[in-house]
mmCIF file of C-alpha atoms in Angstrom:
data_model
loop_
_atom_site.group_PDB
_atom_site.id
_atom_site.type_symbol
_atom_site.label_atom_id
_atom_site.label_comp_id
_atom_site.label_asym_id
_atom_site.label_seq_id
_atom_site.Cartn_x
_atom_site.Cartn_y
_atom_site.Cartn_z
ATOM 1 C CA UNK A 1 -39.393 201.406 116.878
ATOM 2 C CA UNK A 2 -41.357 200.694 120.043
ATOM 3 C CA UNK A 3 -39.386 198.988 122.437
ATOM 4 C CA UNK A 4 -40.574 195.371 122.823
ATOM 5 C CA UNK A 5 -41.912 194.863 126.633
ATOM 6 C CA UNK A 6 -40.042 191.936 128.163
ATOM 7 C CA UNK A 7 -40.978 190.467 131.697
ATOM 8 C CA UNK A 8 -37.489 189.093 132.630
ATOM 9 C CA UNK A 9 -36.721 187.058 135.773
ATOM 10 C CA UNK A 10 -34.041 188.451 137.759
ATOM 11 C CA UNK A 11 -34.449 185.829 140.516
ATOM 12 C CA UNK A 12 -30.800 184.471 139.803
ATOM 13 C CA UNK A 13 -29.302 188.008 140.666
ATOM 14 C CA UNK A 14 -30.351 187.489 144.418
ATOM 15 C CA UNK A 15 -28.433 185.101 146.775
ATOM 16 C CA UNK A 16 -25.223 183.335 146.291
ATOM 17 C CA UNK A 17 -24.340 183.876 142.564
ATOM 18 C CA UNK A 18 -23.775 180.831 140.424
ATOM 19 C CA UNK A 19 -22.873 180.387 136.850
ATOM 20 C CA UNK A 20 -26.535 181.027 135.973
ATOM 21 C CA UNK A 21 -26.760 184.070 138.055
ATOM 22 C CA UNK A 22 -23.640 185.615 136.102
ATOM 23 C CA UNK A 23 -24.957 184.618 132.690
ATOM 24 C CA UNK A 24 -28.417 186.424 133.627
ATOM 25 C CA UNK A 25 -26.638 189.439 134.997
ATOM 26 C CA UNK A 26 -24.544 189.646 131.724
ATOM 27 C CA UNK A 27 -27.394 189.120 129.419
ATOM 28 C CA UNK A 28 -29.559 191.791 131.517
ATOM 29 C CA UNK A 29 -27.201 194.380 131.119
ATOM 30 C CA UNK A 30 -26.682 193.912 127.420
ATOM 31 C CA UNK A 31 -30.164 193.886 126.783
ATOM 32 C CA UNK A 32 -30.882 197.015 128.909
ATOM 33 C CA UNK A 33 -28.248 198.815 126.668
ATOM 34 C CA UNK A 34 -30.591 198.190 123.544
ATOM 35 C CA UNK A 35 -33.186 200.757 122.777
ATOM 36 C CA UNK A 36 -35.592 198.164 121.316
ATOM 37 C CA UNK A 37 -36.302 196.363 124.304
ATOM 38 C CA UNK A 38 -37.769 197.339 127.610
ATOM 39 C CA UNK A 39 -37.246 194.944 130.541
ATOM 40 C CA UNK A 40 -39.531 194.569 133.201
ATOM 41 C CA UNK A 41 -37.807 192.869 135.904
ATOM 42 C CA UNK A 42 -39.528 190.142 138.198
ATOM 43 C CA UNK A 43 -38.896 187.767 140.863
ATOM 44 C CA UNK A 44 -40.602 185.025 142.600
ATOM 45 C CA UNK A 45 -39.008 185.119 146.219
ATOM 46 C CA UNK A 46 -40.381 186.563 149.406
ATOM 47 C CA UNK A 47 -37.175 186.248 151.152
ATOM 48 C CA UNK A 48 -34.853 188.187 148.760
ATOM 49 C CA UNK A 49 -34.426 191.938 149.424
ATOM 50 C CA UNK A 50 -35.945 193.731 146.339
ATOM 51 C CA UNK A 51 -33.823 196.061 143.912
ATOM 52 C CA UNK A 52 -36.227 198.489 142.205
ATOM 53 C CA UNK A 53 -37.661 198.619 139.896
ATOM 54 C CA UNK A 54 -38.002 194.837 140.046
ATOM 55 C CA UNK A 55 -41.396 193.698 140.974
ATOM 56 C CA UNK A 56 -42.135 190.763 143.175
ATOM 57 C CA UNK A 57 -44.704 188.501 142.384
ATOM 58 C CA UNK A 58 -46.547 187.929 145.739
ATOM 59 C CA UNK A 59 -46.243 184.079 145.591
ATOM 60 C CA UNK A 60 -44.158 181.887 147.839
ATOM 61 C CA UNK A 61 -41.547 180.427 145.494
ATOM 62 C CA UNK A 62 -41.892 176.445 146.750
ATOM 63 C CA UNK A 63 -45.821 176.723 146.932
ATOM 64 C CA UNK A 64 -45.743 178.442 143.391
ATOM 65 C CA UNK A 65 -43.667 175.714 141.941
ATOM 66 C CA UNK A 66 -45.593 173.153 143.423
ATOM 67 C CA UNK A 67 -48.788 174.483 142.058
ATOM 68 C CA UNK A 68 -46.990 175.085 138.440
ATOM 69 C CA UNK A 69 -45.897 171.466 138.206
ATOM 70 C CA UNK A 70 -49.457 170.284 138.680
ATOM 71 C CA UNK A 71 -51.361 172.955 136.394
ATOM 72 C CA UNK A 72 -51.612 176.368 134.902
ATOM 73 C CA UNK A 73 -52.351 178.057 137.590
ATOM 74 C CA UNK A 74 -51.893 180.598 139.439
ATOM 75 C CA UNK A 75 -51.059 182.550 136.409
ATOM 76 C CA UNK A 76 -49.214 185.943 136.737
ATOM 77 C CA UNK A 77 -50.604 188.134 134.159
ATOM 78 C CA UNK A 78 -51.979 190.570 136.750
ATOM 79 C CA UNK A 79 -48.453 191.260 138.328
ATOM 80 C CA UNK A 80 -46.899 191.735 134.992
ATOM 81 C CA UNK A 81 -48.462 195.011 133.589
ATOM 82 C CA UNK A 82 -48.395 195.302 129.655
ATOM 83 C CA UNK A 83 -45.414 192.703 129.195
ATOM 84 C CA UNK A 84 -45.575 191.156 125.565
ATOM 85 C CA UNK A 85 -42.933 188.265 126.294
ATOM 86 C CA UNK A 86 -42.531 186.660 129.690
ATOM 87 C CA UNK A 87 -38.869 184.897 129.874
ATOM 88 C CA UNK A 88 -38.023 182.680 132.688
ATOM 89 C CA UNK A 89 -34.162 182.682 132.973
ATOM 90 C CA UNK A 90 -33.734 180.046 135.198
ATOM 91 C CA UNK A 91 -35.598 176.925 133.963
ATOM 92 C CA UNK A 92 -39.047 178.069 135.228
ATOM 93 C CA UNK A 93 -41.494 180.060 133.593
ATOM 94 C CA UNK A 94 -44.537 180.886 135.237
ATOM 95 C CA UNK A 95 -48.028 179.973 133.770
ATOM 96 C CA UNK A 96 -49.190 182.908 131.849
ATOM 97 C CA UNK A 97 -51.424 184.078 128.811
ATOM 98 C CA UNK A 98 -48.382 186.077 127.666
ATOM 99 C CA UNK A 99 -46.218 184.221 125.169
ATOM 100 C CA UNK A 100 -43.490 182.714 127.314
ATOM 101 C CA UNK A 101 -39.776 181.716 126.617
ATOM 102 C CA UNK A 102 -37.943 179.766 129.189
ATOM 103 C CA UNK A 103 -33.888 179.501 129.427
ATOM 104 C CA UNK A 104 -32.455 175.882 129.952
ATOM 105 C CA UNK A 105 -28.925 175.740 130.613
ATOM 106 C CA UNK A 106 -28.313 171.957 130.825
ATOM 107 C CA UNK A 107 -30.010 168.909 130.855
ATOM 108 C CA UNK A 108 -28.331 166.844 133.867
ATOM 109 C CA UNK A 109 -30.883 167.386 136.159
ATOM 110 C CA UNK A 110 -33.331 165.702 133.404
ATOM 111 C CA UNK A 111 -30.929 162.806 132.723
ATOM 112 C CA UNK A 112 -29.811 162.134 136.357
ATOM 113 C CA UNK A 113 -32.863 163.071 138.707
ATOM 114 C CA UNK A 114 -31.243 161.064 141.469
ATOM 115 C CA UNK A 115 -28.370 163.419 141.400
ATOM 116 C CA UNK A 116 -30.524 166.492 141.685
ATOM 117 C CA UNK A 117 -32.189 167.844 144.768
ATOM 118 C CA UNK A 118 -36.124 168.084 145.742
ATOM 119 C CA UNK A 119 -36.277 171.732 144.445
ATOM 120 C CA UNK A 120 -34.230 171.136 141.353
ATOM 121 C CA UNK A 121 -36.445 167.951 140.529
ATOM 122 C CA UNK A 122 -39.670 170.473 141.254
ATOM 123 C CA UNK A 123 -38.375 173.018 138.940
ATOM 124 C CA UNK A 124 -38.153 170.131 136.296
ATOM 125 C CA UNK A 125 -41.782 169.290 136.484
ATOM 126 C CA UNK A 126 -42.772 172.928 136.280
ATOM 127 C CA UNK A 127 -40.326 173.136 132.928
ATOM 128 C CA UNK A 128 -41.961 170.142 131.548
ATOM 129 C CA UNK A 129 -45.499 171.248 132.095
ATOM 130 C CA UNK A 130 -44.422 174.983 130.664
ATOM 131 C CA UNK A 131 -42.913 173.267 127.448
ATOM 132 C CA UNK A 132 -46.067 171.244 127.054
ATOM 133 C CA UNK A 133 -48.182 173.953 127.204
ATOM 134 C CA UNK A 134 -46.279 175.907 124.627
ATOM 135 C CA UNK A 135 -43.393 177.557 126.287
ATOM 136 C CA UNK A 136 -40.427 178.092 123.959
ATOM 137 C CA UNK A 137 -37.165 176.930 125.147
ATOM 138 C CA UNK A 138 -33.790 178.823 124.773
ATOM 139 C CA UNK A 139 -30.559 177.198 125.274
ATOM 140 C CA UNK A 140 -27.113 178.585 125.365
ATOM 141 C CA UNK A 141 -25.612 175.785 123.201
ATOM 142 C CA UNK A 142 -26.487 173.507 120.425
ATOM 143 C CA UNK A 143 -25.497 170.373 122.275
ATOM 144 C CA UNK A 144 -28.275 171.648 125.197
ATOM 145 C CA UNK A 145 -30.868 172.014 122.413
ATOM 146 C CA UNK A 146 -30.035 168.521 121.375
ATOM 147 C CA UNK A 147 -30.608 167.178 124.746
ATOM 148 C CA UNK A 148 -33.607 169.296 125.548
ATOM 149 C CA UNK A 149 -35.434 167.824 122.219
ATOM 150 C CA UNK A 150 -34.173 164.486 123.791
ATOM 151 C CA UNK A 151 -35.731 164.779 126.972
ATOM 152 C CA UNK A 152 -38.723 167.023 126.275
ATOM 153 C CA UNK A 153 -39.925 165.690 122.767
ATOM 154 C CA UNK A 154 -41.946 168.231 120.847
ATOM 155 C CA UNK A 155 -40.399 171.292 122.408
ATOM 156 C CA UNK A 156 -39.753 174.422 120.512
ATOM 157 C CA UNK A 157 -35.814 175.061 120.739
ATOM 158 C CA UNK A 158 -33.567 177.636 119.680
ATOM 159 C CA UNK A 159 -29.987 178.630 120.656
ATOM 160 C CA UNK A 160 -28.340 181.859 121.292
ATOM 161 C CA UNK A 161 -24.791 181.611 122.825
ATOM 162 C CA UNK A 162 -23.558 183.444 125.787
ATOM 163 C CA UNK A 163 -20.328 184.879 125.941
ATOM 164 C CA UNK A 164 -17.200 185.436 128.208
ATOM 165 C CA UNK A 165 -17.676 186.879 131.704
ATOM 166 C CA UNK A 166 -15.592 189.949 132.771
ATOM 167 C CA UNK A 167 -12.549 188.996 134.421
ATOM 168 C CA UNK A 168 -11.198 190.896 137.016
ATOM 169 C CA UNK A 169 -7.483 191.871 137.282
ATOM 170 C CA UNK A 170 -5.414 189.458 139.276
ATOM 171 C CA UNK A 171 -4.181 190.570 142.856
ATOM 172 C CA UNK A 172 -0.571 190.784 143.292
ATOM 173 C CA UNK A 173 -0.209 188.513 145.870
ATOM 174 C CA UNK A 174 -1.126 184.707 145.731
ATOM 175 C CA UNK A 175 -4.318 184.283 147.927
ATOM 176 C CA UNK A 176 -3.471 180.550 148.511
ATOM 177 C CA UNK A 177 0.011 180.017 150.568
ATOM 178 C CA UNK A 178 -0.223 176.380 149.291
ATOM 179 C CA UNK A 179 0.091 177.219 146.023
ATOM 180 C CA UNK A 180 2.454 179.998 145.858
ATOM 181 C CA UNK A 181 5.418 179.724 143.566
ATOM 182 C CA UNK A 182 4.382 176.105 142.555
ATOM 183 C CA UNK A 183 3.282 175.056 138.969
ATOM 184 C CA UNK A 184 -0.351 173.988 139.099
ATOM 185 C CA UNK A 185 -3.215 172.734 137.094
ATOM 186 C CA UNK A 186 -6.404 174.482 137.782
ATOM 187 C CA UNK A 187 -10.108 172.958 137.999
ATOM 188 C CA UNK A 188 -12.825 175.402 138.663
ATOM 189 C CA UNK A 189 -16.478 174.454 139.698
ATOM 190 C CA UNK A 190 -18.599 173.049 142.317
ATOM 191 C CA UNK A 191 -17.366 169.606 143.787
ATOM 192 C CA UNK A 192 -20.275 167.784 141.987
ATOM 193 C CA UNK A 193 -20.398 164.787 139.930
ATOM 194 C CA UNK A 194 -21.177 166.416 136.685
ATOM 195 C CA UNK A 195 -17.527 168.005 136.887
ATOM 196 C CA UNK A 196 -15.923 164.498 136.794
ATOM 197 C CA UNK A 197 -13.115 165.604 139.378
ATOM 198 C CA UNK A 198 -12.368 162.014 140.763
ATOM 199 C CA UNK A 199 -10.919 160.929 137.189
ATOM 200 C CA UNK A 200 -9.073 164.330 136.995
ATOM 201 C CA UNK A 201 -7.411 163.287 140.423
ATOM 202 C CA UNK A 202 -6.265 160.082 138.833
ATOM 203 C CA UNK A 203 -5.046 161.839 135.761
ATOM 204 C CA UNK A 204 -2.845 163.877 138.026
ATOM 205 C CA UNK A 205 -1.778 160.532 139.624
ATOM 206 C CA UNK A 206 -0.395 159.650 136.284
ATOM 207 C CA UNK A 207 1.523 162.891 135.740
ATOM 208 C CA UNK A 208 2.931 163.275 139.296
ATOM 209 C CA UNK A 209 6.064 161.378 139.007
ATOM 210 C CA UNK A 210 7.232 162.943 135.895
ATOM 211 C CA UNK A 211 6.081 166.261 137.143
ATOM 212 C CA UNK A 212 7.144 166.320 140.556
ATOM 213 C CA UNK A 213 6.525 170.143 141.032
ATOM 214 C CA UNK A 214 3.248 170.017 140.038
ATOM 215 C CA UNK A 215 0.124 170.538 142.055
ATOM 216 C CA UNK A 216 -3.627 170.034 141.353
ATOM 217 C CA UNK A 217 -5.947 172.898 142.567
ATOM 218 C CA UNK A 218 -9.805 172.205 142.509
ATOM 219 C CA UNK A 219 -11.489 175.671 143.165
ATOM 220 C CA UNK A 220 -15.230 175.479 144.070
ATOM 221 C CA UNK A 221 -17.517 174.922 146.877
ATOM 222 C CA UNK A 222 -18.641 171.840 148.103
ATOM 223 C CA UNK A 223 -20.993 169.553 146.063
ATOM 224 C CA UNK A 224 -22.339 166.099 145.905
ATOM 225 C CA UNK A 225 -19.061 164.703 144.698
ATOM 226 C CA UNK A 226 -16.896 165.970 147.609
ATOM 227 C CA UNK A 227 -16.683 162.549 149.155
ATOM 228 C CA UNK A 228 -15.668 160.584 145.926
ATOM 229 C CA UNK A 229 -13.018 163.395 145.297
ATOM 230 C CA UNK A 230 -11.494 162.681 148.810
ATOM 231 C CA UNK A 231 -11.343 159.133 148.275
ATOM 232 C CA UNK A 232 -9.559 159.488 145.099
ATOM 233 C CA UNK A 233 -6.826 161.888 146.619
ATOM 234 C CA UNK A 234 -6.826 159.269 149.547
ATOM 235 C CA UNK A 235 -5.875 156.584 146.652
ATOM 236 C CA UNK A 236 -2.924 158.711 145.536
ATOM 237 C CA UNK A 237 -1.001 157.907 148.879
ATOM 238 C CA UNK A 238 2.001 160.131 149.648
ATOM 239 C CA UNK A 239 1.116 162.545 146.948
ATOM 240 C CA UNK A 240 -2.220 163.472 148.079
ATOM 241 C CA UNK A 241 -1.258 166.579 149.863
ATOM 242 C CA UNK A 242 -0.208 168.149 146.357
ATOM 243 C CA UNK A 243 -4.042 168.260 145.504
ATOM 244 C CA UNK A 244 -5.242 171.749 146.892
ATOM 245 C CA UNK A 245 -8.888 172.399 147.634
ATOM 246 C CA UNK A 246 -9.565 176.047 147.953
ATOM 247 C CA UNK A 247 -13.421 176.106 148.680
ATOM 248 C CA UNK A 248 -15.390 178.630 146.923
ATOM 249 C CA UNK A 249 -13.255 181.388 145.508
ATOM 250 C CA UNK A 250 -14.235 185.171 145.216
ATOM 251 C CA UNK A 251 -13.544 187.029 141.692
ATOM 252 C CA UNK A 252 -10.034 188.279 142.460
ATOM 253 C CA UNK A 253 -8.687 184.724 143.648
ATOM 254 C CA UNK A 254 -10.466 183.327 140.642
ATOM 255 C CA UNK A 255 -8.507 185.534 138.361
ATOM 256 C CA UNK A 256 -5.284 184.900 140.310
ATOM 257 C CA UNK A 257 -5.451 181.567 139.846
ATOM 258 C CA UNK A 258 -6.477 181.823 136.135
ATOM 259 C CA UNK A 259 -3.598 183.972 135.304
ATOM 260 C CA UNK A 260 -0.905 181.992 136.860
ATOM 261 C CA UNK A 261 -2.134 178.111 136.139
ATOM 262 C CA UNK A 262 -0.008 176.109 133.720
ATOM 263 C CA UNK A 263 -3.449 174.741 132.334
ATOM 264 C CA UNK A 264 -7.219 174.655 133.013
ATOM 265 C CA UNK A 265 -8.582 170.898 133.149
ATOM 266 C CA UNK A 266 -12.275 170.850 132.388
ATOM 267 C CA UNK A 267 -13.196 167.121 132.089
ATOM 268 C CA UNK A 268 -16.833 167.417 132.745
ATOM 269 C CA UNK A 269 -19.440 164.754 131.908
ATOM 270 C CA UNK A 270 -21.786 167.543 130.761
ATOM 271 C CA UNK A 271 -21.933 171.273 130.068
ATOM 272 C CA UNK A 272 -24.645 173.556 128.899
ATOM 273 C CA UNK A 273 -21.979 176.268 128.050
ATOM 274 C CA UNK A 274 -18.756 176.472 129.887
ATOM 275 C CA UNK A 275 -17.570 179.926 131.221
ATOM 276 C CA UNK A 276 -14.376 178.598 132.696
ATOM 277 C CA UNK A 277 -13.177 177.605 129.357
ATOM 278 C CA UNK A 278 -13.604 181.258 128.189
ATOM 279 C CA UNK A 279 -12.178 182.540 131.158
ATOM 280 C CA UNK A 280 -9.052 180.522 130.610
ATOM 281 C CA UNK A 281 -8.900 181.934 126.900
ATOM 282 C CA UNK A 282 -8.915 185.587 128.452
ATOM 283 C CA UNK A 283 -6.141 184.747 130.931
ATOM 284 C CA UNK A 284 -4.097 183.350 128.390
ATOM 285 C CA UNK A 285 -4.275 179.560 129.688
ATOM 286 C CA UNK A 286 -4.178 176.475 127.657
ATOM 287 C CA UNK A 287 -7.262 174.342 128.029
ATOM 288 C CA UNK A 288 -7.528 170.597 128.540
ATOM 289 C CA UNK A 289 -11.190 169.383 128.446
ATOM 290 C CA UNK A 290 -13.642 166.618 127.825
ATOM 291 C CA UNK A 291 -15.879 165.967 124.645
ATOM 292 C CA UNK A 292 -18.687 166.212 126.606
ATOM 293 C CA UNK A 293 -21.864 168.556 126.039
ATOM 294 C CA UNK A 294 -21.307 171.813 124.936
ATOM 295 C CA UNK A 295 -17.266 171.759 125.318
ATOM 296 C CA UNK A 296 -16.556 171.103 121.701
ATOM 297 C CA UNK A 297 -18.600 173.624 120.753
ATOM 298 C CA UNK A 298 -17.485 176.350 122.985
ATOM 299 C CA UNK A 299 -13.600 175.438 123.232
ATOM 300 C CA UNK A 300 -13.273 175.167 119.420
ATOM 301 C CA UNK A 301 -9.548 174.561 118.514
ATOM 302 C CA UNK A 302 -8.349 176.340 121.602
ATOM 303 C CA UNK A 303 -8.494 172.897 123.744
ATOM 304 C CA UNK A 304 -7.044 169.331 123.762
ATOM 305 C CA UNK A 305 -10.006 167.294 123.949
ATOM 306 C CA UNK A 306 -10.440 163.788 124.982
ATOM 307 C CA UNK A 307 -13.713 161.674 126.142
ATOM 308 C CA UNK A 308 -14.455 162.378 129.978
ATOM 309 C CA UNK A 309 -13.856 158.824 131.135
ATOM 310 C CA UNK A 310 -10.507 158.312 129.403
ATOM 311 C CA UNK A 311 -8.303 158.937 132.340
ATOM 312 C CA UNK A 312 -5.133 158.262 130.346
ATOM 313 C CA UNK A 313 -5.904 160.439 127.478
ATOM 314 C CA UNK A 314 -6.620 163.253 129.758
ATOM 315 C CA UNK A 315 -3.269 162.819 131.488
ATOM 316 C CA UNK A 316 -1.543 162.713 128.267
ATOM 317 C CA UNK A 317 -3.070 166.076 127.050
ATOM 318 C CA UNK A 318 -2.358 167.669 130.380
ATOM 319 C CA UNK A 319 1.222 166.547 129.908
ATOM 320 C CA UNK A 320 1.454 168.058 126.432
ATOM 321 C CA UNK A 321 -0.282 171.484 127.464
ATOM 322 C CA UNK A 322 1.932 171.744 130.453
ATOM 323 C CA UNK A 323 5.202 170.883 129.055
ATOM 324 C CA UNK A 324 5.213 171.695 125.359
ATOM 325 C CA UNK A 325 5.630 175.487 124.426
ATOM 326 C CA UNK A 326 4.510 174.896 120.861
ATOM 327 C CA UNK A 327 1.146 173.264 122.406
ATOM 328 C CA UNK A 328 0.737 175.932 124.662
ATOM 329 C CA UNK A 329 1.299 178.608 122.545
ATOM 330 C CA UNK A 330 -0.955 177.320 119.719
ATOM 331 C CA UNK A 331 -3.599 176.686 122.308
ATOM 332 C CA UNK A 332 -3.630 180.101 123.763
ATOM 333 C CA UNK A 333 -3.381 181.794 120.468
ATOM 334 C CA UNK A 334 -6.577 179.611 119.190
ATOM 335 C CA UNK A 335 -8.157 180.922 122.504
ATOM 336 C CA UNK A 336 -7.768 184.673 121.503
ATOM 337 C CA UNK A 337 -9.528 183.745 118.034
ATOM 338 C CA UNK A 338 -12.354 181.646 119.581
ATOM 339 C CA UNK A 339 -13.238 184.455 121.919
ATOM 340 C CA UNK A 340 -14.051 186.838 118.916
ATOM 341 C CA UNK A 341 -17.016 184.303 118.372
ATOM 342 C CA UNK A 342 -18.818 185.074 121.703
ATOM 343 C CA UNK A 343 -20.117 188.643 122.682
ATOM 344 C CA UNK A 344 -22.931 190.028 124.773
ATOM 345 C CA UNK A 345 -23.964 192.410 122.083
ATOM 346 C CA UNK A 346 -24.637 189.824 119.632
ATOM 347 C CA UNK A 347 -26.120 187.488 122.514
ATOM 348 C CA UNK A 348 -28.712 190.510 123.112
ATOM 349 C CA UNK A 349 -29.372 191.270 119.575
ATOM 350 C CA UNK A 350 -30.407 187.198 118.848
ATOM 351 C CA UNK A 351 -32.428 187.370 122.118
ATOM 352 C CA UNK A 352 -34.178 190.514 120.972
ATOM 353 C CA UNK A 353 -34.932 188.619 117.736
ATOM 354 C CA UNK A 354 -36.312 185.459 119.269
ATOM 355 C CA UNK A 355 -38.449 187.767 121.786
ATOM 356 C CA UNK A 356 -40.095 189.184 118.772
ATOM 357 C CA UNK A 357 -40.684 186.027 117.333
ATOM 358 C CA UNK A 358 -42.237 184.661 120.590
ATOM 359 C CA UNK A 359 -44.490 187.751 121.091
ATOM 360 C CA UNK A 360 -45.686 187.500 117.331
ATOM 361 C CA UNK A 361 -46.471 184.108 117.567
ATOM 362 C CA UNK A 362 -44.190 182.929 114.867
ATOM 363 C CA UNK A 363 -44.386 179.298 114.258
ATOM 364 C CA UNK A 364 -40.792 178.420 115.927
ATOM 365 C CA UNK A 365 -40.999 174.600 115.725
ATOM 366 C CA UNK A 366 -40.919 175.238 111.952
ATOM 367 C CA UNK A 367 -39.297 178.582 111.379
ATOM 368 C CA UNK A 368 -35.891 179.268 109.977
ATOM 369 C CA UNK A 369 -32.697 178.727 111.989
ATOM 370 C CA UNK A 370 -31.182 181.414 114.110
ATOM 371 C CA UNK A 371 -27.802 182.867 112.711
ATOM 372 C CA UNK A 372 -26.086 180.962 115.283
ATOM 373 C CA UNK A 373 -27.675 177.614 114.145
ATOM 374 C CA UNK A 374 -27.006 178.308 110.788
ATOM 375 C CA UNK A 375 -23.374 178.613 111.556
ATOM 376 C CA UNK A 376 -23.214 175.277 113.020
ATOM 377 C CA UNK A 377 -24.865 173.682 109.844
#
């Protein structure tokens, strides 16, 4: 079979790595290992130091996005050679006569534009125009697919799940002196409103008296909710010093925290996939999470779930996961089984099938569901 030529946006691989960057990196590696797909890497950036054989589209990203938000020019066909499909891997896909696919990981920025930066809001405008002009949407969860259909009516949306990211071996020494030798609940992620961390701090306050040795670790870089989280910590009074902010963590520190946590807390208001859920399952850590977005879909039976706004239920579930050996072992065993549902090889196979449908002009709006969609019906 002649390999399908896919122009693949590797822009998320440059600069500080985010969840989208890790997802794109793993997807790219899995697709590159196949012999029925040929990836033609591209990026839109004048600043990034290019890694061959990626090709740079000679357009300033900000100016290009402003143009693409308003119309279908400039098209990028002349720089993509003989590509048969164009895959924008990070919410934006350029105008082109080549059949187009765009990955959308969550719709928080569409539902809450006031929480988004100007650059993100501009990307949302580009996304809306691309979908209105026939771009097919890839989502990493059925929950996000439903949200896309709500916010982008008429969109052709197809779900292909992602998978667990590789978890490095933990270092022998604790990288955070304030945590060393202490039992702790871990929250992983940028300190942003979507992560619902002020309520997690409140739930920790309900646990603190009953579990006087317990610490809450918030591991992530600063975001738009840092001040609200700080206020919640201040409201804890004398136990506020039991909340530890680590800042952004590297792979080794992340692995150490996961392997030593008493539980992972993931009370998000929305998630498009949720890599920390699978991280915790790999590390053998019980998960306590909300019912928002994709979380129930990805967590399965391997988490204790409650509504994101129910602080008392969150505290109760954390207490159970931390103090009950039977609950803990049950969640960890369920996590090992849940991990088996996700693989990058399967992701690449289903993405390849979706690429071929897009390339061949299949009516994806009315086509048969993918295998992952069938499983959920």
